[in-house]
Amino acid sequence: METLEKGKFVGKGIIKVITYGTFDLFHEGHYRLLQRAKALGDYLIVGVTTETYDRARGKLNVVDSLATRIENVKKTGFADEIITEETQGQKFNDIKKFHVDIFTVGSDWTGTFDYLKDYCQVIYLERTRNISSTMLREQKQQIQRIGIIGTGRIAGRFLVEAKLVSGCSVQAAYNPHPGSAAKFAQKWGIDAYLDIEDFFSVVDVVYIASPHETHYNYIKAALEHGKHVLCEKPMVMQGIQAEKLFKYAKERGLILFEGIKTAYCPGFSRLLGIACSGTIGSVRNVEACFTKLEAPDTRELTDQKYGGSFTELGSYCMLPVLKLFGKDYEKLEFETIRGENGLDLFTKISLRYFGGIATATCGLGVKSEGRLLIAGTKGYIVAEAPWWKTAYFEVHYEEPGKVEKYSESFLGDGLRYEISDFLSMINGSSDNGFKLTRGESIALAEIMEKFLETEDRIL
Ligand code: CTP
């Protein structure tokens, strides 16, 4: 027998109980659950979910950090051991590993864990009424009323995804064209406005999904009206405009956030984490390619001033390059293949850095293999298309058989991740998101500008 700190004995004959939870904004329901779980046996193990696991299973609204949640569970004094729950399927392994006799959770999960009955006893404890982390989050958080500028395809997708993120509600849409506004309002059951002043008066934050060239003026107007802004990529196409807007937002204590969904998805964050960890040594080459064939009459291939493959897809391809090599490139070159109307159908951008090189390839009229390849001095990381919705990637080394495989979930259209990060920034966690910094957004705008200059498109 082994003596534990609390004077309890572990060994033959003791009853081990295990329970799991997020335990966010620790409340009475959690306390009572742990108290009763402990009373079921002699030794209680509590599994607290990690941030990565919560994000992977689509729980994007957790407020407390893992450390705080663990600390709160510890303070109750009921847990003999605290572990973290990091992956799906872990419960089954924990039960075997810790020789668990009883698995228990609240009655909101009744039936869900019956599959564990072959390995231990499963007990659903009655949930404490009228209290939950969700309720507390809603009381704590002001619900942000979102207004959408622009009523195209992406605006519809945004609406669907925003419904899955707590702390916000899409309230209104604005489009100066009466037909489009009315159609959108009818389809999605929200109010559409033709007058921008009326629109600003009913919303707290603005999502901009209008044509690229209108972004600057809409962002400026929204900031002038005291609204936080989430703007679709490319946010703007001139470095100076991006700088001005960020400065303007900062002076007013507002958040300005560029929506490149790849930057916020859990799989891409994990990939970057591994690339920066030294696992593949020093990064020497980044190759990112994203192509999709578009019909010749779409806006992307007809807008003479702002259309083409690079303005459309360049933000995605440049993202891993800027994240891994930074903004201080030594050389930048574009090669393009143009369509009959002069717009670029296929663009390759080559960058030289001190110690590394990169290429970003975008196509709307040429199809290629979409891939993200990051080569280092010890190995390489490869993510196949759609790597911009990173769900799977591999790490390879010199030995051909040595391959590490990573997968992460990418739910729905992935916009939920950026909306959730945007709301966290508004709610005060930071005003310069590390997943896409202001400096990186400015660098992207500068690169767009250089591209349009080489194309002789006057801004
Ligand atoms: N629990 C409970 N009574 C409550 C709330 C939670 O017994 N009023 C239990 C849950 O059933 C679970 C454990 O506490 O076994 C941890 O639950 P967790 O999901 O962290 O808490 P919730 O308040 O349910 O969180 P959310 O609102 O985010 O779902």
Short mmCIF file of C-alpha atoms and ligand atoms in Angstrom, two decimals:
data_model
loop_
_atom_site.label_atom_id
_atom_site.label_comp_id
_atom_site.label_asym_id
_atom_site.label_seq_id
_atom_site.Cartn_x
_atom_site.Cartn_y
_atom_site.Cartn_z
CA MET A 1 0.00 0.00 0.00
CA GLU A 2 1.12 3.48 -0.81
CA THR A 3 0.35 6.37 1.56
CA LEU A 4 -0.96 9.55 -0.05
CA GLU A 5 -0.61 13.14 1.15
CA LYS A 6 -4.19 13.32 2.31
CA GLY A 7 -3.85 10.25 4.50
CA LYS A 8 -5.75 8.04 2.08
CA PHE A 9 -4.58 4.64 1.01
CA VAL A 10 -4.29 3.41 -2.53
CA GLY A 11 -3.92 -0.24 -3.29
CA LYS A 12 -6.04 -3.31 -3.42
CA GLY A 13 -9.61 -2.80 -2.38
CA ILE A 14 -9.89 0.95 -2.82
CA ILE A 15 -12.56 2.27 -5.17
CA LYS A 16 -11.24 4.60 -7.84
CA VAL A 17 -13.62 7.14 -9.40
CA ILE A 18 -12.95 9.28 -12.45
CA THR A 19 -14.79 12.30 -13.82
CA TYR A 20 -14.12 14.84 -16.56
CA GLY A 21 -15.13 18.39 -17.33
CA THR A 22 -14.07 21.81 -18.51
CA PHE A 23 -14.88 23.45 -15.15
CA ASP A 24 -14.93 26.90 -16.69
CA LEU A 25 -16.00 29.78 -14.39
CA PHE A 26 -16.15 27.28 -11.52
CA HIS A 27 -19.63 27.18 -10.00
CA GLU A 28 -21.82 25.38 -7.48
CA GLY A 29 -22.84 22.72 -10.03
CA HIS A 30 -19.18 21.74 -10.45
CA TYR A 31 -18.59 21.72 -6.69
CA ARG A 32 -21.58 19.46 -6.01
CA LEU A 33 -20.63 17.12 -8.85
CA LEU A 34 -17.09 16.69 -7.48
CA GLN A 35 -18.38 16.27 -3.94
CA ARG A 36 -20.74 13.45 -4.96
CA ALA A 37 -18.16 11.89 -7.28
CA LYS A 38 -15.73 11.71 -4.39
CA ALA A 39 -18.38 10.16 -2.14
CA LEU A 40 -18.82 7.31 -4.65
CA GLY A 41 -15.41 5.87 -3.81
CA ASP A 42 -12.08 6.35 -2.07
CA TYR A 43 -9.91 8.02 -4.68
CA LEU A 44 -11.10 10.66 -7.16
CA ILE A 45 -9.33 11.45 -10.43
CA VAL A 46 -10.52 14.58 -12.23
CA GLY A 47 -9.77 15.12 -15.92
CA VAL A 48 -9.77 18.78 -16.94
CA THR A 49 -10.03 19.49 -20.69
CA THR A 50 -7.16 21.32 -22.37
CA GLU A 51 -7.71 24.37 -24.56
CA THR A 52 -6.63 22.43 -27.65
CA TYR A 53 -9.09 19.66 -26.97
CA ASP A 54 -11.94 22.09 -26.34
CA ARG A 55 -11.23 23.94 -29.55
CA ALA A 56 -10.96 20.70 -31.50
CA ARG A 57 -14.40 19.60 -30.29
CA GLY A 58 -15.86 22.98 -31.17
CA LYS A 59 -16.11 24.43 -27.66
CA LEU A 60 -14.81 27.88 -28.42
CA ASN A 61 -16.23 29.85 -25.57
CA VAL A 62 -14.08 28.83 -22.60
CA VAL A 63 -13.07 31.87 -20.55
CA ASP A 64 -10.67 30.57 -17.85
CA SER A 65 -7.22 29.27 -18.69
CA LEU A 66 -6.37 25.61 -18.10
CA ALA A 67 -4.22 26.61 -15.10
CA THR A 68 -7.12 28.50 -13.49
CA ARG A 69 -9.56 25.66 -14.11
CA ILE A 70 -7.16 23.12 -12.58
CA GLU A 71 -6.55 25.42 -9.62
CA ASN A 72 -10.29 25.74 -8.99
CA VAL A 73 -10.77 21.96 -9.04
CA LYS A 74 -7.81 21.59 -6.67
CA LYS A 75 -9.24 24.16 -4.22
CA THR A 76 -12.34 22.02 -3.60
CA GLY A 77 -10.14 19.43 -1.92
CA PHE A 78 -12.13 16.58 -3.48
CA ALA A 79 -9.66 15.58 -6.18
CA ASP A 80 -6.91 13.14 -5.21
CA GLU A 81 -5.37 13.45 -8.65
CA ILE A 82 -5.91 15.90 -11.50
CA ILE A 83 -5.08 14.98 -15.07
CA THR A 84 -5.70 16.78 -18.36
CA GLU A 85 -8.02 15.50 -21.04
CA GLU A 86 -6.29 16.13 -24.34
CA THR A 87 -7.84 13.90 -26.96
CA GLN A 88 -10.98 12.11 -27.92
CA GLY A 89 -10.84 8.45 -26.86
CA GLN A 90 -8.67 9.26 -23.87
CA LYS A 91 -11.36 8.28 -21.33
CA PHE A 92 -11.23 4.66 -22.40
CA ASN A 93 -7.44 4.56 -22.01
CA ASP A 94 -7.48 6.40 -18.67
CA ILE A 95 -9.96 3.90 -17.24
CA LYS A 96 -7.59 1.08 -18.05
CA LYS A 97 -4.43 2.92 -17.12
CA PHE A 98 -5.67 4.07 -13.69
CA HIS A 99 -7.67 0.88 -12.94
CA VAL A 100 -10.82 2.92 -12.54
CA ASP A 101 -13.89 1.33 -10.91
CA ILE A 102 -16.45 4.09 -11.49
CA PHE A 103 -16.80 6.64 -14.25
CA THR A 104 -19.17 9.47 -13.44
CA VAL A 105 -20.44 12.69 -15.02
CA GLY A 106 -23.56 14.84 -14.76
CA SER A 107 -26.95 13.75 -16.05
CA ASP A 108 -26.69 16.09 -19.08
CA TRP A 109 -24.50 13.29 -20.49
CA THR A 110 -26.90 10.42 -19.75
CA GLY A 111 -26.34 7.61 -22.24
CA THR A 112 -23.30 9.19 -23.91
CA PHE A 113 -20.77 7.12 -22.00
CA ASP A 114 -22.64 3.82 -21.81
CA TYR A 115 -19.95 2.33 -24.07
CA LEU A 116 -17.61 2.40 -21.06
CA LYS A 117 -19.86 0.00 -19.13
CA ASP A 118 -17.83 -2.94 -20.38
CA TYR A 119 -14.82 -1.62 -18.46
CA CYS A 120 -16.21 0.01 -15.29
CA GLN A 121 -19.40 1.16 -13.64
CA VAL A 122 -20.92 4.27 -15.27
CA ILE A 123 -22.94 6.60 -13.04
CA TYR A 124 -24.74 9.74 -14.21
CA LEU A 125 -25.18 12.11 -11.26
CA GLU A 126 -28.11 14.47 -11.32
CA ARG A 127 -27.09 17.85 -12.60
CA THR A 128 -27.53 20.84 -10.30
CA ARG A 129 -30.36 22.94 -11.62
CA ASN A 130 -30.22 26.50 -12.90
CA ILE A 131 -26.48 26.91 -13.12
CA SER A 132 -23.96 26.31 -15.90
CA SER A 133 -20.77 27.84 -17.26
CA THR A 134 -22.77 28.90 -20.33
CA MET A 135 -25.19 30.88 -18.14
CA LEU A 136 -22.35 32.56 -16.29
CA ARG A 137 -20.56 33.40 -19.54
CA GLU A 138 -23.68 35.03 -20.87
CA GLN A 139 -24.15 37.08 -17.70
CA LYS A 140 -20.51 38.11 -17.73
CA GLN A 141 -20.21 38.84 -21.38
CA GLN A 142 -21.99 41.58 -23.18
CA ILE A 143 -23.53 40.04 -26.28
CA GLN A 144 -21.89 41.75 -29.25
CA ARG A 145 -24.42 42.77 -31.89
CA ILE A 146 -22.77 42.12 -35.25
CA GLY A 147 -23.64 44.02 -38.42
CA ILE A 148 -22.53 42.71 -41.81
CA ILE A 149 -21.50 45.02 -44.63
CA GLY A 150 -21.91 43.25 -47.94
CA THR A 151 -24.45 40.54 -48.62
CA GLY A 152 -22.68 38.07 -50.92
CA ARG A 153 -21.87 34.35 -50.48
CA ILE A 154 -19.32 34.81 -47.73
CA ALA A 155 -21.74 36.94 -45.68
CA GLY A 156 -24.17 33.99 -45.62
CA ARG A 157 -21.44 31.61 -44.51
CA PHE A 158 -20.41 34.04 -41.79
CA LEU A 159 -23.96 34.19 -40.49
CA VAL A 160 -24.18 30.42 -40.13
CA GLU A 161 -20.84 30.21 -38.34
CA ALA A 162 -21.47 33.19 -36.01
CA LYS A 163 -24.50 31.35 -34.62
CA LEU A 164 -22.13 28.70 -33.25
CA VAL A 165 -20.02 31.15 -31.27
CA SER A 166 -21.37 32.39 -27.96
CA GLY A 167 -21.29 36.07 -27.02
CA CYS A 168 -22.51 37.44 -30.34
CA SER A 169 -25.61 37.76 -32.42
CA VAL A 170 -25.85 38.89 -36.03
CA GLN A 171 -28.28 41.77 -35.95
CA ALA A 172 -28.26 43.54 -39.27
CA ALA A 173 -26.82 43.72 -42.78
CA TYR A 174 -26.01 46.72 -44.93
CA ASN A 175 -25.88 46.93 -48.69
CA PRO A 176 -26.41 50.16 -50.64
CA HIS A 177 -28.18 48.20 -53.40
CA PRO A 178 -31.84 47.75 -52.37
CA GLY A 179 -32.35 44.48 -54.29
CA SER A 180 -29.39 42.67 -52.75
CA ALA A 181 -30.14 43.93 -49.23
CA ALA A 182 -33.78 42.79 -49.39
CA LYS A 183 -32.89 39.39 -50.80
CA PHE A 184 -30.34 38.77 -48.05
CA ALA A 185 -32.70 39.96 -45.31
CA GLN A 186 -35.41 37.64 -46.54
CA LYS A 187 -33.12 34.64 -46.86
CA TRP A 188 -31.53 34.96 -43.43
CA GLY A 189 -34.34 36.59 -41.46
CA ILE A 190 -32.36 39.62 -40.28
CA ASP A 191 -32.88 43.35 -40.86
CA ALA A 192 -31.13 44.82 -43.88
CA TYR A 193 -30.35 48.52 -44.06
CA LEU A 194 -29.81 50.82 -47.02
CA ASP A 195 -28.78 53.73 -44.84
CA ILE A 196 -25.39 53.24 -43.21
CA GLU A 197 -26.10 55.61 -40.29
CA ASP A 198 -29.20 53.59 -39.36
CA PHE A 199 -27.14 50.42 -39.68
CA PHE A 200 -24.35 51.68 -37.39
CA SER A 201 -26.92 52.72 -34.78
CA VAL A 202 -28.06 49.12 -34.16
CA VAL A 203 -24.72 47.25 -34.03
CA ASP A 204 -21.62 47.05 -31.78
CA VAL A 205 -19.22 45.40 -34.20
CA VAL A 206 -18.98 45.23 -37.96
CA TYR A 207 -17.99 42.41 -40.27
CA ILE A 208 -16.95 43.65 -43.71
CA ALA A 209 -17.48 41.29 -46.64
CA SER A 210 -17.99 43.82 -49.43
CA PRO A 211 -15.84 44.11 -52.60
CA HIS A 212 -12.13 44.63 -51.81
CA GLU A 213 -11.93 48.21 -53.02
CA THR A 214 -14.66 49.34 -50.59
CA HIS A 215 -12.94 47.95 -47.46
CA TYR A 216 -10.89 51.02 -46.58
CA ASN A 217 -13.80 53.46 -46.50
CA TYR A 218 -16.09 51.07 -44.67
CA ILE A 219 -13.45 50.25 -42.03
CA LYS A 220 -12.77 53.94 -41.50
CA ALA A 221 -16.48 54.76 -41.19
CA ALA A 222 -17.08 51.88 -38.76
CA LEU A 223 -14.15 52.97 -36.57
CA GLU A 224 -15.41 56.57 -36.66
CA HIS A 225 -18.70 55.26 -35.32
CA GLY A 226 -16.89 53.47 -32.46
CA LYS A 227 -17.34 49.95 -33.85
CA HIS A 228 -14.84 47.10 -33.68
CA VAL A 229 -14.12 45.70 -37.15
CA LEU A 230 -13.51 42.24 -38.56
CA CYS A 231 -12.69 42.62 -42.26
CA GLU A 232 -12.38 39.92 -44.89
CA LYS A 233 -9.01 39.44 -46.54
CA PRO A 234 -7.36 41.21 -48.25
CA MET A 235 -8.22 43.92 -45.73
CA VAL A 236 -6.68 46.66 -47.87
CA MET A 237 -4.22 46.73 -50.74
CA GLN A 238 -1.90 49.55 -49.71
CA GLY A 239 0.52 49.39 -46.79
CA ILE A 240 -0.11 52.98 -45.78
CA GLN A 241 -3.86 52.38 -45.63
CA ALA A 242 -3.38 49.39 -43.31
CA GLU A 243 -1.05 51.44 -41.09
CA LYS A 244 -3.48 54.35 -40.90
CA LEU A 245 -6.42 52.12 -40.05
CA PHE A 246 -4.60 50.23 -37.30
CA LYS A 247 -3.37 53.51 -35.82
CA TYR A 248 -6.87 54.94 -35.97
CA ALA A 249 -8.34 51.85 -34.27
CA LYS A 250 -5.69 51.88 -31.53
CA GLU A 251 -6.27 55.57 -30.78
CA ARG A 252 -9.94 54.81 -30.26
CA GLY A 253 -9.42 51.65 -28.22
CA LEU A 254 -11.07 49.56 -30.94
CA ILE A 255 -10.14 46.20 -32.44
CA LEU A 256 -9.37 45.95 -36.14
CA PHE A 257 -8.95 42.36 -37.23
CA GLU A 258 -8.19 40.87 -40.65
CA GLY A 259 -10.14 37.69 -41.35
CA ILE A 260 -7.79 35.16 -42.89
CA LYS A 261 -9.45 32.04 -41.57
CA THR A 262 -6.38 29.83 -41.91
CA ALA A 263 -4.57 31.92 -39.31
CA TYR A 264 -7.13 31.06 -36.64
CA CYS A 265 -7.80 27.39 -37.28
CA PRO A 266 -6.37 24.98 -34.66
CA GLY A 267 -4.56 22.75 -37.17
CA PHE A 268 -2.62 25.64 -38.70
CA SER A 269 -1.61 26.91 -35.25
CA ARG A 270 -0.33 23.44 -34.38
CA LEU A 271 1.57 23.18 -37.66
CA LEU A 272 3.26 26.54 -37.02
CA GLY A 273 4.04 25.49 -33.46
CA ILE A 274 5.84 22.41 -34.73
CA ALA A 275 7.63 24.30 -37.51
CA CYS A 276 8.92 26.82 -34.95
CA SER A 277 9.82 24.23 -32.32
CA GLY A 278 13.04 23.08 -33.95
CA THR A 279 11.57 19.64 -34.78
CA ILE A 280 12.50 20.11 -38.45
CA GLY A 281 15.57 22.20 -37.60
CA SER A 282 15.88 25.71 -39.05
CA VAL A 283 13.27 26.51 -41.68
CA ARG A 284 14.94 27.17 -45.05
CA ASN A 285 12.15 26.95 -47.62
CA VAL A 286 8.39 27.55 -47.61
CA GLU A 287 6.25 26.67 -50.63
CA ALA A 288 2.54 27.39 -50.51
CA CYS A 289 0.17 26.79 -53.40
CA PHE A 290 -3.58 27.39 -53.64
CA THR A 291 -5.43 27.20 -56.95
CA LYS A 292 -9.09 26.94 -57.86
CA LEU A 293 -10.62 27.14 -61.30
CA GLU A 294 -13.20 29.90 -61.61
CA ALA A 295 -15.71 30.53 -64.38
CA PRO A 296 -14.46 33.36 -66.63
CA ASP A 297 -17.45 35.60 -65.84
CA THR A 298 -16.99 35.68 -62.03
CA ARG A 299 -16.04 38.90 -60.23
CA GLU A 300 -12.62 37.41 -59.43
CA LEU A 301 -11.77 37.14 -63.12
CA THR A 302 -13.53 40.23 -64.46
CA ASP A 303 -12.77 42.99 -61.95
CA GLN A 304 -10.05 44.77 -63.94
CA LYS A 305 -8.68 46.73 -61.04
CA TYR A 306 -8.82 44.35 -58.08
CA GLY A 307 -9.49 40.88 -59.50
CA GLY A 308 -7.08 38.09 -60.41
CA SER A 309 -5.48 35.16 -58.65
CA PHE A 310 -3.10 37.00 -56.37
CA THR A 311 -5.55 39.46 -54.82
CA GLU A 312 -7.98 36.60 -54.34
CA LEU A 313 -5.73 33.88 -52.91
CA GLY A 314 -2.43 35.62 -52.10
CA SER A 315 -3.37 36.25 -48.45
CA TYR A 316 -3.60 32.50 -47.80
CA CYS A 317 -0.33 31.66 -49.55
CA MET A 318 1.62 34.52 -48.02
CA LEU A 319 0.43 33.73 -44.50
CA PRO A 320 2.77 30.77 -43.75
CA VAL A 321 5.65 32.66 -45.41
CA LEU A 322 5.19 35.71 -43.20
CA LYS A 323 4.57 33.62 -40.09
CA LEU A 324 7.77 31.60 -40.56
CA PHE A 325 10.16 34.07 -42.17
CA GLY A 326 8.76 37.42 -41.09
CA LYS A 327 8.34 40.70 -42.91
CA ASP A 328 11.96 41.54 -43.70
CA TYR A 329 12.52 39.87 -47.02
CA GLU A 330 15.56 40.84 -49.09
CA LYS A 331 14.03 40.29 -52.49
CA LEU A 332 10.51 39.90 -53.88
CA GLU A 333 9.55 38.94 -57.43
CA PHE A 334 6.30 38.15 -59.21
CA GLU A 335 5.75 36.00 -62.30
CA THR A 336 2.28 35.92 -63.80
CA ILE A 337 0.30 34.30 -66.59
CA ARG A 338 -2.51 36.55 -67.75
CA GLY A 339 -5.89 35.88 -69.29
CA GLU A 340 -7.25 37.69 -72.37
CA ASN A 341 -8.51 40.61 -70.31
CA GLY A 342 -5.05 41.11 -68.78
CA LEU A 343 -5.89 39.81 -65.30
CA ASP A 344 -3.51 37.31 -63.70
CA LEU A 345 -4.77 33.74 -63.91
CA PHE A 346 -1.69 32.28 -62.25
CA THR A 347 0.88 34.07 -60.09
CA LYS A 348 4.07 32.94 -58.46
CA ILE A 349 5.72 35.17 -55.90
CA SER A 350 9.30 34.39 -54.90
CA LEU A 351 10.87 35.81 -51.79
CA ARG A 352 14.44 35.68 -50.56
CA TYR A 353 15.21 36.05 -46.87
CA PHE A 354 18.42 35.91 -44.92
CA GLY A 355 18.79 32.14 -44.57
CA GLY A 356 15.69 31.08 -46.47
CA ILE A 357 13.57 31.26 -49.60
CA ALA A 358 9.83 31.05 -50.23
CA THR A 359 7.34 30.78 -53.06
CA ALA A 360 3.63 31.44 -52.95
CA THR A 361 1.61 30.23 -55.95
CA CYS A 362 -1.98 31.24 -56.66
CA GLY A 363 -4.20 30.20 -59.56
CA LEU A 364 -7.72 30.91 -60.73
CA GLY A 365 -7.22 29.79 -64.31
CA VAL A 366 -4.47 27.18 -63.90
CA LYS A 367 -4.88 24.12 -61.69
CA SER A 368 -1.96 22.82 -59.68
CA GLU A 369 -1.39 20.64 -56.66
CA GLY A 370 -2.38 22.66 -53.60
CA ARG A 371 0.24 22.04 -50.99
CA LEU A 372 2.12 23.65 -48.15
CA LEU A 373 5.69 22.43 -47.81
CA ILE A 374 8.04 23.67 -45.11
CA ALA A 375 11.60 22.43 -45.45
CA GLY A 376 14.07 22.56 -42.59
CA THR A 377 17.59 21.44 -41.83
CA LYS A 378 16.37 18.28 -40.05
CA GLY A 379 13.14 17.42 -41.88
CA TYR A 380 10.06 18.83 -43.58
CA ILE A 381 6.37 19.40 -42.91
CA VAL A 382 3.83 18.77 -45.64
CA ALA A 383 0.13 19.63 -45.63
CA GLU A 384 -1.89 18.77 -48.72
CA ALA A 385 -4.88 20.74 -50.05
CA PRO A 386 -6.94 22.06 -48.49
CA TRP A 387 -4.04 23.03 -46.23
CA TRP A 388 -5.69 26.47 -45.81
CA LYS A 389 -8.29 24.59 -43.72
CA THR A 390 -5.54 22.62 -41.96
CA ALA A 391 -6.89 19.35 -40.62
CA TYR A 392 -3.96 17.01 -41.35
CA PHE A 393 -0.21 17.29 -41.89
CA GLU A 394 2.87 15.12 -41.74
CA VAL A 395 6.44 15.61 -40.54
CA HIS A 396 9.09 13.71 -42.54
CA TYR A 397 12.78 13.13 -41.91
CA GLU A 398 15.78 11.79 -43.79
CA GLU A 399 14.77 8.18 -42.97
CA PRO A 400 11.87 7.53 -45.38
CA GLY A 401 9.95 5.39 -42.90
CA LYS A 402 9.97 7.97 -40.13
CA VAL A 403 6.76 9.98 -40.54
CA GLU A 404 4.82 11.75 -37.80
CA LYS A 405 1.14 12.34 -38.56
CA TYR A 406 -0.96 15.08 -37.01
CA SER A 407 -4.65 15.70 -37.34
CA GLU A 408 -6.87 18.39 -35.90
CA SER A 409 -10.53 19.02 -36.51
CA PHE A 410 -11.60 21.84 -38.77
CA LEU A 411 -15.28 22.42 -38.19
CA GLY A 412 -17.72 23.77 -40.77
CA ASP A 413 -16.38 26.65 -42.80
CA GLY A 414 -13.80 27.49 -40.15
CA LEU A 415 -15.01 31.07 -39.72
CA ARG A 416 -16.10 30.22 -36.17
CA TYR A 417 -12.45 30.17 -35.08
CA GLU A 418 -11.75 33.68 -36.28
CA ILE A 419 -15.04 35.02 -34.89
CA SER A 420 -14.21 33.48 -31.52
CA ASP A 421 -10.70 35.02 -31.47
CA PHE A 422 -12.10 38.38 -32.58
CA LEU A 423 -14.60 38.35 -29.68
CA SER A 424 -11.86 37.35 -27.21
CA MET A 425 -9.86 40.37 -28.31
CA ILE A 426 -12.88 42.63 -27.84
CA ASN A 427 -13.44 41.12 -24.41
CA GLY A 428 -9.99 42.18 -23.43
CA SER A 429 -7.49 39.38 -23.79
CA SER A 430 -5.17 41.41 -26.09
CA ASP A 431 -5.43 44.05 -28.77
CA ASN A 432 -2.84 42.54 -31.12
CA GLY A 433 -3.61 38.92 -31.91
CA PHE A 434 -0.49 36.76 -32.17
CA LYS A 435 -2.11 34.52 -34.79
CA LEU A 436 -2.10 37.41 -37.25
CA THR A 437 -0.38 40.52 -35.97
CA ARG A 438 -0.93 44.08 -37.13
CA GLY A 439 2.58 44.03 -38.58
CA GLU A 440 1.76 40.93 -40.65
CA SER A 441 -1.47 42.49 -41.95
CA ILE A 442 0.44 45.62 -42.93
CA ALA A 443 3.11 43.51 -44.67
CA LEU A 444 0.40 41.68 -46.60
CA ALA A 445 -1.13 44.97 -47.75
CA GLU A 446 2.33 46.18 -48.85
CA ILE A 447 2.91 43.01 -50.87
CA MET A 448 -0.54 43.36 -52.53
CA GLU A 449 0.37 46.93 -53.37
CA LYS A 450 3.70 45.92 -54.92
CA PHE A 451 1.94 43.29 -56.96
CA LEU A 452 -0.68 45.72 -58.29
CA GLU A 453 2.11 48.20 -59.14
CA THR A 454 4.01 45.59 -61.16
CA GLU A 455 0.74 44.82 -62.93
CA ASP A 456 0.40 48.55 -63.74
CA ARG A 457 -2.89 48.74 -61.93
CA ILE A 458 -3.30 52.23 -60.53
CA LEU A 459 -4.73 52.29 -57.02
N1 CTP B 1 -22.44 19.83 -13.90
C1 CTP B 1 -23.44 19.58 -12.97
N2 CTP B 1 -24.37 20.56 -12.74
C2 CTP B 1 -24.31 21.75 -13.41
C3 CTP B 1 -23.29 21.98 -14.35
C4 CTP B 1 -22.36 21.00 -14.58
O1 CTP B 1 -23.51 18.52 -12.35
N3 CTP B 1 -25.24 22.65 -13.16
C5 CTP B 1 -21.47 18.75 -14.19
C6 CTP B 1 -21.46 18.31 -15.63
O2 CTP B 1 -22.51 17.40 -15.90
C7 CTP B 1 -20.09 17.67 -15.75
C8 CTP B 1 -19.23 18.55 -14.81
O3 CTP B 1 -20.15 19.25 -13.96
O4 CTP B 1 -20.12 16.36 -15.26
C9 CTP B 1 -18.36 19.50 -15.58
O5 CTP B 1 -19.22 20.19 -16.47
P1 CTP B 1 -18.83 21.34 -17.46
O6 CTP B 1 -19.20 20.95 -18.82
O7 CTP B 1 -17.45 21.79 -17.20
O8 CTP B 1 -19.84 22.49 -16.90
P2 CTP B 1 -21.11 23.19 -17.54
O9 CTP B 1 -21.56 24.25 -16.57
O10 CTP B 1 -22.14 22.17 -17.93
O11 CTP B 1 -20.47 23.87 -18.82
P3 CTP B 1 -21.12 24.43 -20.18
O12 CTP B 1 -22.24 25.34 -19.80
O13 CTP B 1 -19.98 25.10 -20.89
O14 CTP B 1 -21.60 23.20 -20.93
#
